[in-house]
XYZ file of N, CA, C and O in Angstrom:
764
model
N 140.516 49.965 159.752
C 140.782 51.116 160.050
C 142.403 51.667 159.576
O 142.967 51.689 160.195
N 142.169 51.684 158.388
C 143.336 52.370 157.481
C 143.599 53.787 157.783
O 142.605 54.492 157.094
N 144.458 54.297 158.474
C 144.846 55.609 158.331
C 145.800 56.162 157.768
O 146.890 55.349 157.316
N 145.554 57.282 156.857
C 146.525 57.792 156.018
C 146.282 59.217 156.209
O 145.723 59.717 156.391
N 147.745 59.794 155.949
C 147.979 61.581 155.898
C 148.383 61.934 154.796
O 149.094 61.514 153.949
N 147.660 63.026 154.422
C 148.000 63.579 152.753
C 147.843 65.105 153.099
O 147.217 65.525 153.982
N 148.243 65.816 151.991
C 148.203 67.237 151.963
C 146.841 67.520 151.355
O 146.536 67.102 150.257
N 145.931 68.427 152.061
C 144.576 68.955 151.444
C 144.852 69.681 150.269
O 145.742 70.449 150.055
N 143.823 69.564 149.352
C 143.530 70.415 148.027
C 142.342 71.319 148.600
O 141.443 71.155 149.421
N 142.215 72.312 147.617
C 140.904 73.121 147.512
C 139.378 72.380 147.799
O 138.508 72.670 148.459
N 139.458 71.209 146.983
C 137.993 70.369 147.234
C 137.941 69.685 148.431
O 136.969 69.398 148.504
N 138.818 69.857 149.223
C 138.713 69.166 150.606
C 138.377 70.126 151.630
O 138.122 69.880 152.903
N 138.208 71.552 151.085
C 137.912 72.790 152.061
C 136.359 72.074 152.860
O 136.380 72.585 154.286
N 135.407 71.606 152.257
C 134.279 71.358 152.989
C 134.542 70.370 154.188
O 133.967 70.594 155.191
N 135.315 69.338 153.846
C 135.951 68.225 154.895
C 136.576 69.035 156.009
O 136.362 68.649 157.204
N 137.288 70.018 155.799
C 138.167 70.482 156.652
C 137.270 71.544 157.675
O 137.275 71.649 158.810
N 136.207 72.265 156.867
C 135.597 72.922 157.449
C 134.168 72.387 158.473
O 134.208 72.602 159.552
N 133.925 71.179 158.122
C 133.354 70.247 158.854
C 134.118 69.808 160.223
O 133.538 69.985 161.223
N 135.196 69.318 159.961
C 136.151 69.306 161.065
C 136.307 70.244 162.211
O 136.120 70.179 163.238
N 136.455 71.382 161.520
C 136.724 72.616 162.344
C 135.504 72.826 163.119
O 135.770 73.238 164.396
N 134.378 72.902 162.806
C 132.954 73.179 163.380
C 132.798 72.334 164.294
O 132.390 72.509 165.597
N 132.754 70.928 164.100
C 132.770 69.926 165.254
C 133.911 70.024 166.440
O 133.359 70.115 167.463
N 135.155 70.358 166.021
C 136.095 70.092 167.083
C 136.322 71.362 167.784
O 136.439 71.307 168.992
N 135.702 72.665 167.138
C 136.051 73.877 167.846
C 134.553 74.250 168.564
O 134.573 75.266 169.105
N 133.566 73.316 168.675
C 132.297 73.753 169.214
C 132.519 74.168 170.815
O 131.840 75.116 171.038
N 133.197 73.358 171.281
C 133.454 73.551 172.810
C 134.101 75.200 172.946
O 133.597 75.867 173.873
N 134.850 75.499 172.117
C 135.618 76.762 172.118
C 134.470 77.946 171.993
O 134.284 79.060 172.618
N 133.599 77.515 170.945
C 132.426 78.460 170.664
C 131.566 78.881 171.538
O 131.291 79.808 172.083
N 131.212 77.598 172.413
C 130.457 77.709 173.650
C 131.148 78.508 174.616
O 130.501 79.179 175.572
N 132.666 78.607 174.830
C 133.169 79.374 175.708
C 133.395 80.736 175.433
O 133.973 81.545 176.230
N 133.081 80.972 174.228
C 133.246 82.408 173.722
C 134.506 82.724 173.092
O 134.929 84.077 172.900
N 135.446 81.818 172.856
C 136.720 82.028 172.530
C 136.568 81.881 170.808
O 136.055 81.120 170.515
N 136.961 83.156 170.297
C 136.655 83.290 168.881
C 138.093 83.289 168.060
O 138.335 84.178 167.473
N 138.484 82.126 167.894
C 139.767 81.916 167.253
C 139.110 82.140 165.657
O 137.909 81.812 165.496
N 140.009 82.181 164.666
C 139.359 81.970 163.223
C 138.785 80.864 163.170
O 137.968 80.754 162.077
N 139.428 79.683 163.493
C 139.124 78.442 163.074
C 137.620 78.133 163.752
O 136.683 77.566 163.128
N 137.213 78.991 164.744
C 135.799 78.657 165.414
C 134.705 79.517 164.387
O 133.848 79.370 164.171
N 135.281 80.521 163.761
C 134.294 81.411 162.821
C 134.386 81.446 161.293
O 133.963 81.959 160.637
N 135.476 80.610 161.132
C 135.601 80.363 159.533
C 134.584 80.055 158.763
O 133.602 78.975 159.289
N 134.444 80.330 157.625
C 133.449 80.080 156.597
C 134.097 79.241 155.394
O 135.365 79.089 155.565
N 133.189 78.846 154.625
C 134.034 77.953 153.497
C 135.105 78.651 152.524
O 135.911 78.004 152.396
N 134.675 79.724 152.223
C 135.620 80.651 151.635
C 137.048 80.780 152.462
O 138.056 80.602 151.718
N 136.903 81.113 153.666
C 138.129 81.210 154.213
C 139.071 80.237 154.474
O 140.346 79.986 154.308
N 138.425 78.926 154.591
C 138.861 77.473 154.740
C 139.685 77.378 153.365
O 140.817 76.792 153.136
N 138.787 77.603 152.204
C 139.298 77.397 150.822
C 140.803 78.136 150.657
O 141.554 77.703 150.175
N 140.699 79.348 150.787
C 142.038 80.277 150.843
C 143.035 79.700 151.669
O 144.305 79.763 151.372
N 142.709 79.373 152.860
C 143.585 78.795 153.751
C 144.430 77.424 153.250
O 145.611 77.358 153.377
N 143.541 76.505 152.656
C 144.080 75.494 152.263
C 145.000 75.799 150.994
O 146.157 74.973 150.705
N 144.603 76.525 150.066
C 145.460 77.065 148.943
C 146.637 77.657 149.128
O 147.609 77.482 148.600
N 146.431 78.468 150.368
C 147.725 79.240 150.620
C 148.745 78.681 151.773
O 150.034 78.913 151.497
N 148.267 77.721 152.374
C 148.980 76.941 153.486
C 149.104 75.591 153.248
O 148.305 75.024 152.285
N 150.203 74.824 153.761
C 150.103 73.466 153.835
C 149.095 73.027 154.717
O 149.290 73.034 156.068
N 147.880 72.380 154.444
C 146.950 71.682 155.260
C 146.804 70.289 155.222
O 146.855 69.831 154.116
N 147.306 69.559 156.248
C 147.328 68.190 156.425
C 145.755 67.693 156.782
O 145.015 68.226 157.751
N 145.185 66.356 156.046
C 144.095 65.595 156.409
C 144.836 64.220 157.075
O 145.663 63.582 156.178
N 144.497 63.778 158.053
C 144.448 62.532 158.377
C 143.204 61.914 157.923
O 141.884 62.370 158.505
N 143.197 60.936 157.468
C 141.807 60.203 156.858
C 141.858 58.714 157.373
O 142.741 57.918 157.511
N 140.504 58.305 157.850
C 140.541 56.790 158.258
C 139.318 56.556 157.220
O 138.170 56.971 157.200
N 139.605 55.280 156.814
C 138.671 54.593 155.793
C 138.137 55.615 154.969
O 136.920 55.525 154.532
N 138.818 56.465 154.351
C 138.520 57.472 153.249
C 137.627 58.719 153.861
O 137.492 59.507 153.034
N 137.464 58.774 155.290
C 136.929 59.835 155.672
C 137.955 60.873 156.337
O 138.809 60.463 157.265
N 137.604 62.104 156.241
C 138.601 63.158 157.208
C 138.253 63.045 158.563
O 137.096 63.148 158.860
N 139.347 62.874 159.460
C 138.890 62.678 161.048
C 140.024 63.566 161.764
O 139.808 63.926 163.010
N 141.016 64.212 160.973
C 141.612 65.274 161.838
C 142.381 66.139 160.620
O 142.577 65.761 159.434
N 142.742 67.233 161.074
C 143.613 68.285 160.297
C 144.243 69.208 160.856
O 144.222 69.362 162.124
N 145.125 69.639 160.328
C 146.381 70.765 160.889
C 146.622 71.619 159.699
O 146.963 70.769 158.531
N 146.820 72.825 160.003
C 147.602 73.697 158.936
C 148.848 74.150 159.364
O 149.046 74.469 160.577
N 149.690 74.313 158.402
C 151.138 74.762 158.660
C 151.314 75.959 157.775
O 151.232 76.117 156.626
N 151.440 77.461 158.390
C 151.759 78.326 157.717
C 153.099 78.903 157.879
O 153.972 78.856 158.883
N 153.870 78.976 156.905
C 155.350 79.139 156.657
C 155.329 81.005 156.831
O 154.635 81.594 156.577
N 156.564 81.331 157.204
C 156.790 82.782 157.556
C 157.148 83.658 156.412
O 157.281 84.673 156.672
N 157.151 83.169 155.237
C 157.596 83.973 154.089
C 156.561 84.815 153.483
O 156.907 85.445 152.548
N 155.399 84.459 153.332
C 154.292 85.159 152.453
C 154.338 86.518 152.741
O 154.416 87.043 154.048
N 154.451 87.343 151.900
C 154.334 88.770 151.945
C 153.046 89.250 152.672
O 152.057 88.726 151.912
N 152.898 90.085 153.471
C 151.507 90.592 153.965
C 151.063 89.904 155.207
O 149.862 90.184 155.623
N 151.837 88.938 155.751
C 151.366 88.221 156.834
C 152.284 88.453 157.946
O 153.482 88.652 157.760
N 151.525 88.643 159.161
C 152.612 88.958 160.176
C 152.792 87.837 161.004
O 151.969 86.743 161.095
N 154.052 87.293 161.353
C 154.682 86.401 162.073
C 155.327 86.765 163.009
O 156.304 87.784 163.096
N 155.135 86.154 164.373
C 155.769 86.374 165.636
C 157.279 86.060 165.466
O 158.513 86.331 165.929
N 157.588 84.563 164.780
C 158.669 83.966 164.879
C 159.298 83.873 163.209
O 158.177 83.680 162.457
N 160.567 83.355 162.983
C 160.691 82.955 161.578
C 160.685 81.440 161.371
O 161.479 80.988 160.360
N 159.936 80.909 162.291
C 159.470 79.476 161.970
C 158.200 79.031 161.682
O 157.225 80.031 161.781
N 157.909 77.757 161.186
C 156.537 77.603 160.645
C 155.671 77.723 161.864
O 155.757 77.431 163.135
N 154.590 77.844 161.598
C 153.258 78.396 162.579
C 152.211 77.147 162.413
O 151.593 77.049 161.487
N 151.794 76.293 163.304
C 150.724 75.255 163.327
C 149.494 76.116 163.686
O 149.544 76.674 164.820
N 148.515 76.017 162.966
C 147.233 76.365 163.535
C 146.139 75.627 162.810
O 146.382 74.252 161.998
N 144.935 75.782 163.181
C 143.578 75.268 162.674
C 143.822 73.485 162.998
O 143.529 72.518 162.242
N 144.407 73.132 164.248
C 144.265 71.740 164.504
C 142.960 71.034 165.000
O 142.315 71.799 165.900
N 142.279 70.203 164.331
C 141.055 69.948 164.760
C 141.213 68.256 164.632
O 141.761 67.748 163.848
N 140.276 67.536 165.421
C 140.077 66.300 165.603
C 138.700 66.103 165.713
O 138.126 66.639 166.543
N 138.159 64.999 164.958
C 136.698 64.642 164.992
C 136.517 64.598 166.439
O 137.080 63.543 167.181
N 135.266 65.028 167.164
C 135.095 64.692 168.414
C 134.970 63.107 169.013
O 135.306 62.658 169.813
N 134.282 62.373 168.034
C 134.225 60.844 168.310
C 135.469 59.964 168.438
O 135.664 59.097 168.947
N 136.864 60.978 167.917
C 138.010 60.071 168.022
C 139.215 60.845 168.859
O 140.231 60.446 169.042
N 138.513 61.888 169.996
C 139.373 62.572 170.840
C 139.949 61.462 171.697
O 139.329 60.363 171.928
N 141.241 61.711 172.083
C 141.808 60.731 173.219
C 141.986 59.495 172.616
O 142.097 58.459 173.457
N 142.171 59.227 171.415
C 142.621 58.062 170.768
C 143.806 58.006 170.201
O 144.168 57.094 169.155
N 144.534 59.197 170.179
C 145.930 59.126 169.552
C 145.783 59.662 168.038
O 146.886 59.973 167.657
N 144.663 59.932 167.447
C 144.531 60.470 166.292
C 145.484 61.610 166.010
O 146.060 62.026 165.095
N 145.107 62.825 166.780
C 145.660 64.099 166.845
C 146.978 64.008 166.887
O 147.870 64.653 166.190
N 147.517 63.100 168.037
C 148.888 63.101 168.317
C 149.683 62.229 167.115
O 150.760 62.792 166.739
N 148.952 61.597 166.360
C 149.547 60.773 165.180
C 149.754 61.725 163.985
O 150.751 61.915 163.424
N 148.860 62.602 163.700
C 148.827 63.785 162.941
C 150.094 65.033 163.200
O 150.815 65.202 162.532
N 150.157 65.242 164.418
C 150.973 66.335 164.978
C 152.322 65.798 164.864
O 153.315 66.390 164.274
N 152.594 64.505 165.281
C 153.918 63.836 165.161
C 154.359 63.706 163.673
O 155.532 64.016 163.309
N 153.440 63.446 162.759
C 153.772 63.502 161.305
C 154.184 64.786 161.020
O 155.348 64.819 160.238
N 153.544 65.704 161.092
C 153.940 67.230 160.701
C 155.029 67.653 161.395
O 155.822 68.316 160.567
N 155.202 67.619 162.652
C 156.324 67.774 163.386
C 157.637 67.227 163.077
O 158.749 67.839 162.691
N 157.631 65.967 162.864
C 158.923 64.997 162.654
C 158.925 65.036 161.230
O 160.116 65.120 160.744
N 158.000 63.866 160.698
C 158.469 63.607 159.445
C 158.320 65.031 158.206
O 159.274 64.717 157.464
N 157.355 65.859 158.472
C 157.318 66.977 157.492
C 158.508 68.105 157.694
O 159.394 68.258 157.140
N 158.043 68.857 159.067
C 158.805 69.869 159.193
C 160.278 69.704 159.544
O 161.384 70.351 159.363
N 160.552 68.663 160.439
C 161.946 68.533 161.043
C 162.715 67.590 159.869
O 163.713 68.141 159.327
N 162.069 66.579 159.418
C 162.942 65.596 158.319
C 162.937 66.282 156.990
O 163.955 66.043 156.366
N 161.764 66.773 156.392
C 161.939 67.214 155.033
C 162.092 68.769 155.006
O 162.833 69.027 153.982
N 161.656 69.518 155.688
C 161.617 71.068 155.264
C 163.025 71.353 156.281
O 163.535 72.354 155.968
N 163.603 70.712 157.203
C 164.508 71.151 158.157
C 164.353 72.230 158.967
O 165.254 73.141 159.164
N 163.006 72.322 159.329
C 162.889 73.667 160.119
C 163.201 73.250 161.490
O 163.188 72.292 162.213
N 164.064 74.454 162.234
C 164.613 74.206 163.400
C 163.782 74.113 164.671
O 164.045 73.768 165.635
N 162.504 74.782 164.443
C 161.672 75.124 165.271
C 160.310 75.198 164.791
O 160.010 75.351 163.440
N 159.225 74.985 165.415
C 157.697 75.360 165.024
C 156.764 76.141 166.219
O 157.521 75.689 167.670
N 156.048 76.937 166.079
C 155.229 77.380 167.051
C 154.175 77.197 166.962
O 153.342 77.077 165.710
N 153.069 77.780 167.748
C 151.614 77.737 167.856
C 151.000 78.660 168.871
O 151.965 79.249 169.477
N 149.739 78.911 169.007
C 149.288 79.806 169.815
C 147.933 79.093 170.255
O 147.334 78.471 169.666
N 147.760 79.484 171.699
C 146.293 79.320 172.055
C 145.736 80.329 173.039
O 146.801 80.936 173.578
N 144.756 80.499 173.579
C 144.065 81.281 174.340
C 144.667 80.972 175.779
O 144.467 79.825 176.231
N 144.958 81.897 176.353
C 145.391 81.669 177.819
C 144.387 81.067 178.599
O 144.511 80.205 179.616
N 143.145 81.540 178.371
C 142.026 81.060 179.164
C 141.400 79.470 178.770
O 140.736 79.006 179.498
N 141.959 78.878 177.881
C 141.654 77.544 177.278
C 141.831 76.588 178.379
O 143.085 76.813 178.889
N 141.012 75.867 179.023
C 141.290 75.073 179.947
C 142.323 73.729 179.712
O 142.999 73.366 180.763
N 142.620 73.382 178.606
C 143.366 72.318 178.478
C 144.341 72.340 177.269
O 145.531 71.444 177.340
N 144.344 73.141 176.294
C 145.065 72.996 175.139
C 146.726 73.121 175.529
O 147.667 72.474 175.047
N 146.917 74.050 176.333
C 148.351 74.554 176.739
C 149.019 73.300 177.428
O 150.219 72.925 176.854
N 148.178 72.556 178.061
C 148.727 71.400 178.767
C 149.162 70.374 177.674
O 150.333 69.795 177.834
N 148.341 70.374 176.886
C 148.588 69.028 175.699
C 149.862 69.382 175.084
O 150.591 68.586 174.652
N 149.797 70.820 174.830
C 151.025 71.100 173.670
C 152.314 70.909 174.670
O 153.336 70.523 174.289
N 152.114 71.382 175.942
C 153.369 71.469 176.816
C 153.887 70.005 176.939
O 154.900 69.595 177.026
N 153.041 69.035 176.888
C 153.417 67.473 177.142
C 153.778 67.023 175.802
O 154.769 65.994 175.828
N 153.755 67.885 174.671
C 154.223 67.438 173.421
C 155.955 68.097 173.315
O 156.596 67.962 172.226
N 156.092 68.761 174.282
C 157.421 69.492 174.097
C 157.387 71.099 173.823
O 158.532 71.391 173.659
N 156.385 71.611 173.733
C 156.145 72.970 173.387
C 156.543 73.897 174.918
O 155.906 73.364 175.887
N 157.040 74.998 174.632
C 157.430 76.121 175.679
C 156.765 77.354 175.321
O 156.974 77.912 174.427
N 156.340 77.909 176.319
C 155.827 79.085 176.351
C 157.013 80.067 175.898
O 157.785 80.178 176.643
N 156.681 81.247 175.181
C 157.879 82.185 174.979
C 157.319 83.620 174.618
O 157.873 84.484 174.514
N 156.009 83.688 174.476
C 155.447 84.990 174.428
C 153.948 84.972 174.813
O 153.231 84.096 174.466
N 153.437 86.165 175.249
C 151.944 86.324 175.471
C 151.641 87.634 174.601
O 152.305 88.855 174.471
N 150.356 87.738 174.129
C 149.885 89.167 173.578
C 148.415 88.896 173.205
O 148.180 87.676 173.161
N 147.682 89.952 173.186
C 146.430 89.750 172.924
C 146.188 89.678 171.362
O 146.926 90.100 170.685
N 145.133 88.984 170.957
C 144.811 88.865 169.714
C 144.016 89.935 169.161
O 143.530 90.754 169.873
N 143.853 90.135 167.777
C 142.827 91.150 167.077
C 141.434 90.860 167.445
O 140.671 91.788 167.389
N 140.946 89.690 168.187
C 139.691 89.391 168.558
C 139.560 89.854 169.980
O 138.730 89.238 170.642
N 140.527 90.162 170.720
C 140.610 90.793 172.132
C 140.795 89.581 173.143
O 140.684 89.657 174.207
N 141.256 88.435 172.580
C 141.667 87.136 173.428
C 142.963 87.044 173.643
O 144.015 87.368 172.574
N 143.402 86.951 175.068
C 144.933 86.846 175.197
C 145.403 85.438 174.882
O 144.925 84.820 175.166
N 146.574 85.727 174.030
C 147.123 84.525 173.647
C 148.527 83.944 174.213
O 149.339 84.937 174.420
N 148.729 82.833 174.250
C 149.984 82.329 174.861
C 150.629 81.545 173.470
O 150.124 80.852 172.907
N 151.859 82.049 173.166
C 152.697 81.389 171.900
C 153.748 80.276 172.553
O 154.276 80.821 173.626
N 153.457 79.034 172.053
C 154.451 78.129 172.372
C 155.295 77.445 171.306
O 154.815 77.576 170.204
N 156.644 77.305 171.643
C 157.770 76.811 170.599
C 158.205 75.590 170.781
O 158.398 75.341 172.190
N 158.242 74.735 169.889
C 158.887 73.424 170.097
C 160.118 73.459 169.073
O 160.100 73.806 167.936
N 161.548 73.104 169.772
C 162.604 73.026 169.238
C 162.625 71.661 168.302
O 162.581 70.483 168.963
N 162.862 71.580 166.738
C 162.956 70.454 166.351
C 164.198 69.961 166.064
O 164.651 68.631 165.702
N 165.022 71.017 165.690
C 166.625 70.469 165.342
C 167.453 71.496 166.399
O 167.811 72.619 165.730
N 167.849 71.047 167.361
C 168.363 72.054 168.451
C 169.585 72.714 167.964
O 169.922 73.914 168.231
N 170.783 71.974 167.324
C 171.757 72.360 166.750
C 171.562 73.534 165.726
O 172.355 74.774 165.951
N 170.725 73.565 164.907
C 170.472 74.337 163.705
C 169.805 75.527 164.547
O 169.813 76.854 164.422
N 168.796 75.120 165.338
C 167.932 76.220 166.098
C 168.848 77.147 166.940
O 168.633 78.367 166.924
N 169.869 76.535 167.640
C 170.788 77.442 168.436
C 171.659 78.361 167.458
O 171.904 79.537 167.766
N 172.037 77.892 166.480
C 173.013 78.696 165.621
C 172.215 79.650 165.140
O 172.432 81.094 165.020
N 170.953 79.632 164.589
C 170.024 80.554 163.693
C 169.630 81.596 164.855
O 169.594 82.850 164.632
N 169.429 81.160 166.237
C 168.959 82.089 167.052
C 169.880 83.097 167.413
O 169.550 84.327 167.714
N 171.079 82.542 167.702
C 171.968 83.328 168.074
C 172.419 84.225 166.808
O 172.512 85.696 166.898
N 172.504 83.915 165.703
C 172.703 84.892 164.289
C 171.599 85.939 164.093
O 171.847 86.986 164.170
N 170.309 85.545 164.468
C 169.166 86.132 164.374
C 169.120 87.567 165.401
O 168.880 88.611 165.275
N 169.471 87.019 166.767
C 169.603 87.970 167.845
C 170.628 89.147 167.565
O 170.446 90.086 167.881
N 171.905 88.380 167.090
C 173.043 89.577 166.581
C 172.588 90.389 165.673
O 172.987 91.863 165.753
N 171.952 89.942 164.761
C 171.484 90.626 163.669
C 170.688 91.754 164.010
O 170.600 92.939 163.802
N 169.468 91.424 164.873
C 168.545 92.533 165.218
C 169.286 93.445 166.247
O 168.985 94.473 166.095
N 170.086 92.988 166.993
C 170.888 94.103 167.803
C 171.617 94.964 167.059
O 171.696 96.144 167.231
N 172.586 94.441 165.953
C 173.099 95.437 164.915
C 172.296 96.219 164.204
O 172.479 97.461 164.147
N 171.042 95.768 163.636
C 170.196 96.434 163.169
C 169.565 97.688 164.122
O 169.354 98.652 163.675
N 169.387 97.158 165.280
C 168.716 98.057 166.423
C 169.704 99.049 166.497
O 169.415 100.471 166.654
N 171.051 98.958 166.747
C 172.076 99.826 167.106
C 172.108 101.094 165.693
O 172.035 102.094 165.989
N 172.205 100.343 164.468
C 172.013 101.313 163.331
C 170.943 102.084 163.317
O 171.075 103.495 163.056
N 169.743 101.592 163.857
C 168.607 102.578 163.673
C 168.556 103.612 164.790
O 168.265 104.841 164.544
N 169.332 103.200 165.858
C 169.320 104.259 166.940
C 170.165 105.475 166.282
O 170.031 106.559 166.762
N 171.542 104.900 165.833
C 172.433 105.756 165.263
C 171.914 106.894 164.429
O 172.126 107.899 164.300
N 171.160 106.212 163.460
C 170.530 106.941 162.191
C 169.517 108.024 162.673
O 169.630 109.065 162.321
N 168.791 107.504 163.813
C 167.861 108.453 164.391
C 168.284 109.676 165.130
O 167.721 110.725 165.358
N 169.597 109.581 165.557
C 170.231 110.390 166.428
C 170.980 111.572 165.743
O 171.340 112.734 166.116
N 171.153 111.143 164.273
C 171.791 112.082 163.419
C 171.228 113.128 162.843
O 170.298 113.154 162.829
């Protein structure tokens, strides 16, 4: 059982789609309509091409996946200025065996914290999902925002701080900038 983690390419889209369909079947049955639940091959292929998608493989077969969306592509909406983790899926036969945890740890620590130097990362899940929020909170994520999704599902957004010193400095600077810009907008509107 040799596990390896790599970044997926467009040719991996069918394997990613198979993982998503298998892993998200319980959500489909609950009526939760994340894009990962309803994705088709073309959407998966575009996601793999546009975002950084990881595959954990065991003995040459894909058994877990997760994608990271960065906040800089034009035309995409982002709640925070940090990478966003989405489409996390583990083959059902391997759940609760540490496979998903190993993949997330690689993405959070080795990739985002150590290579990209991302001060934080965030993700979202449906508020009515019975277990995902607890899994993420045990991994160090904390809720910071709630909002309805475009599909009518109330979502909770959770953030994990990866580099506390950098995060603190950037958050203070971002808050001051938004306050200054907000003041300038108010003054311009009053003129």
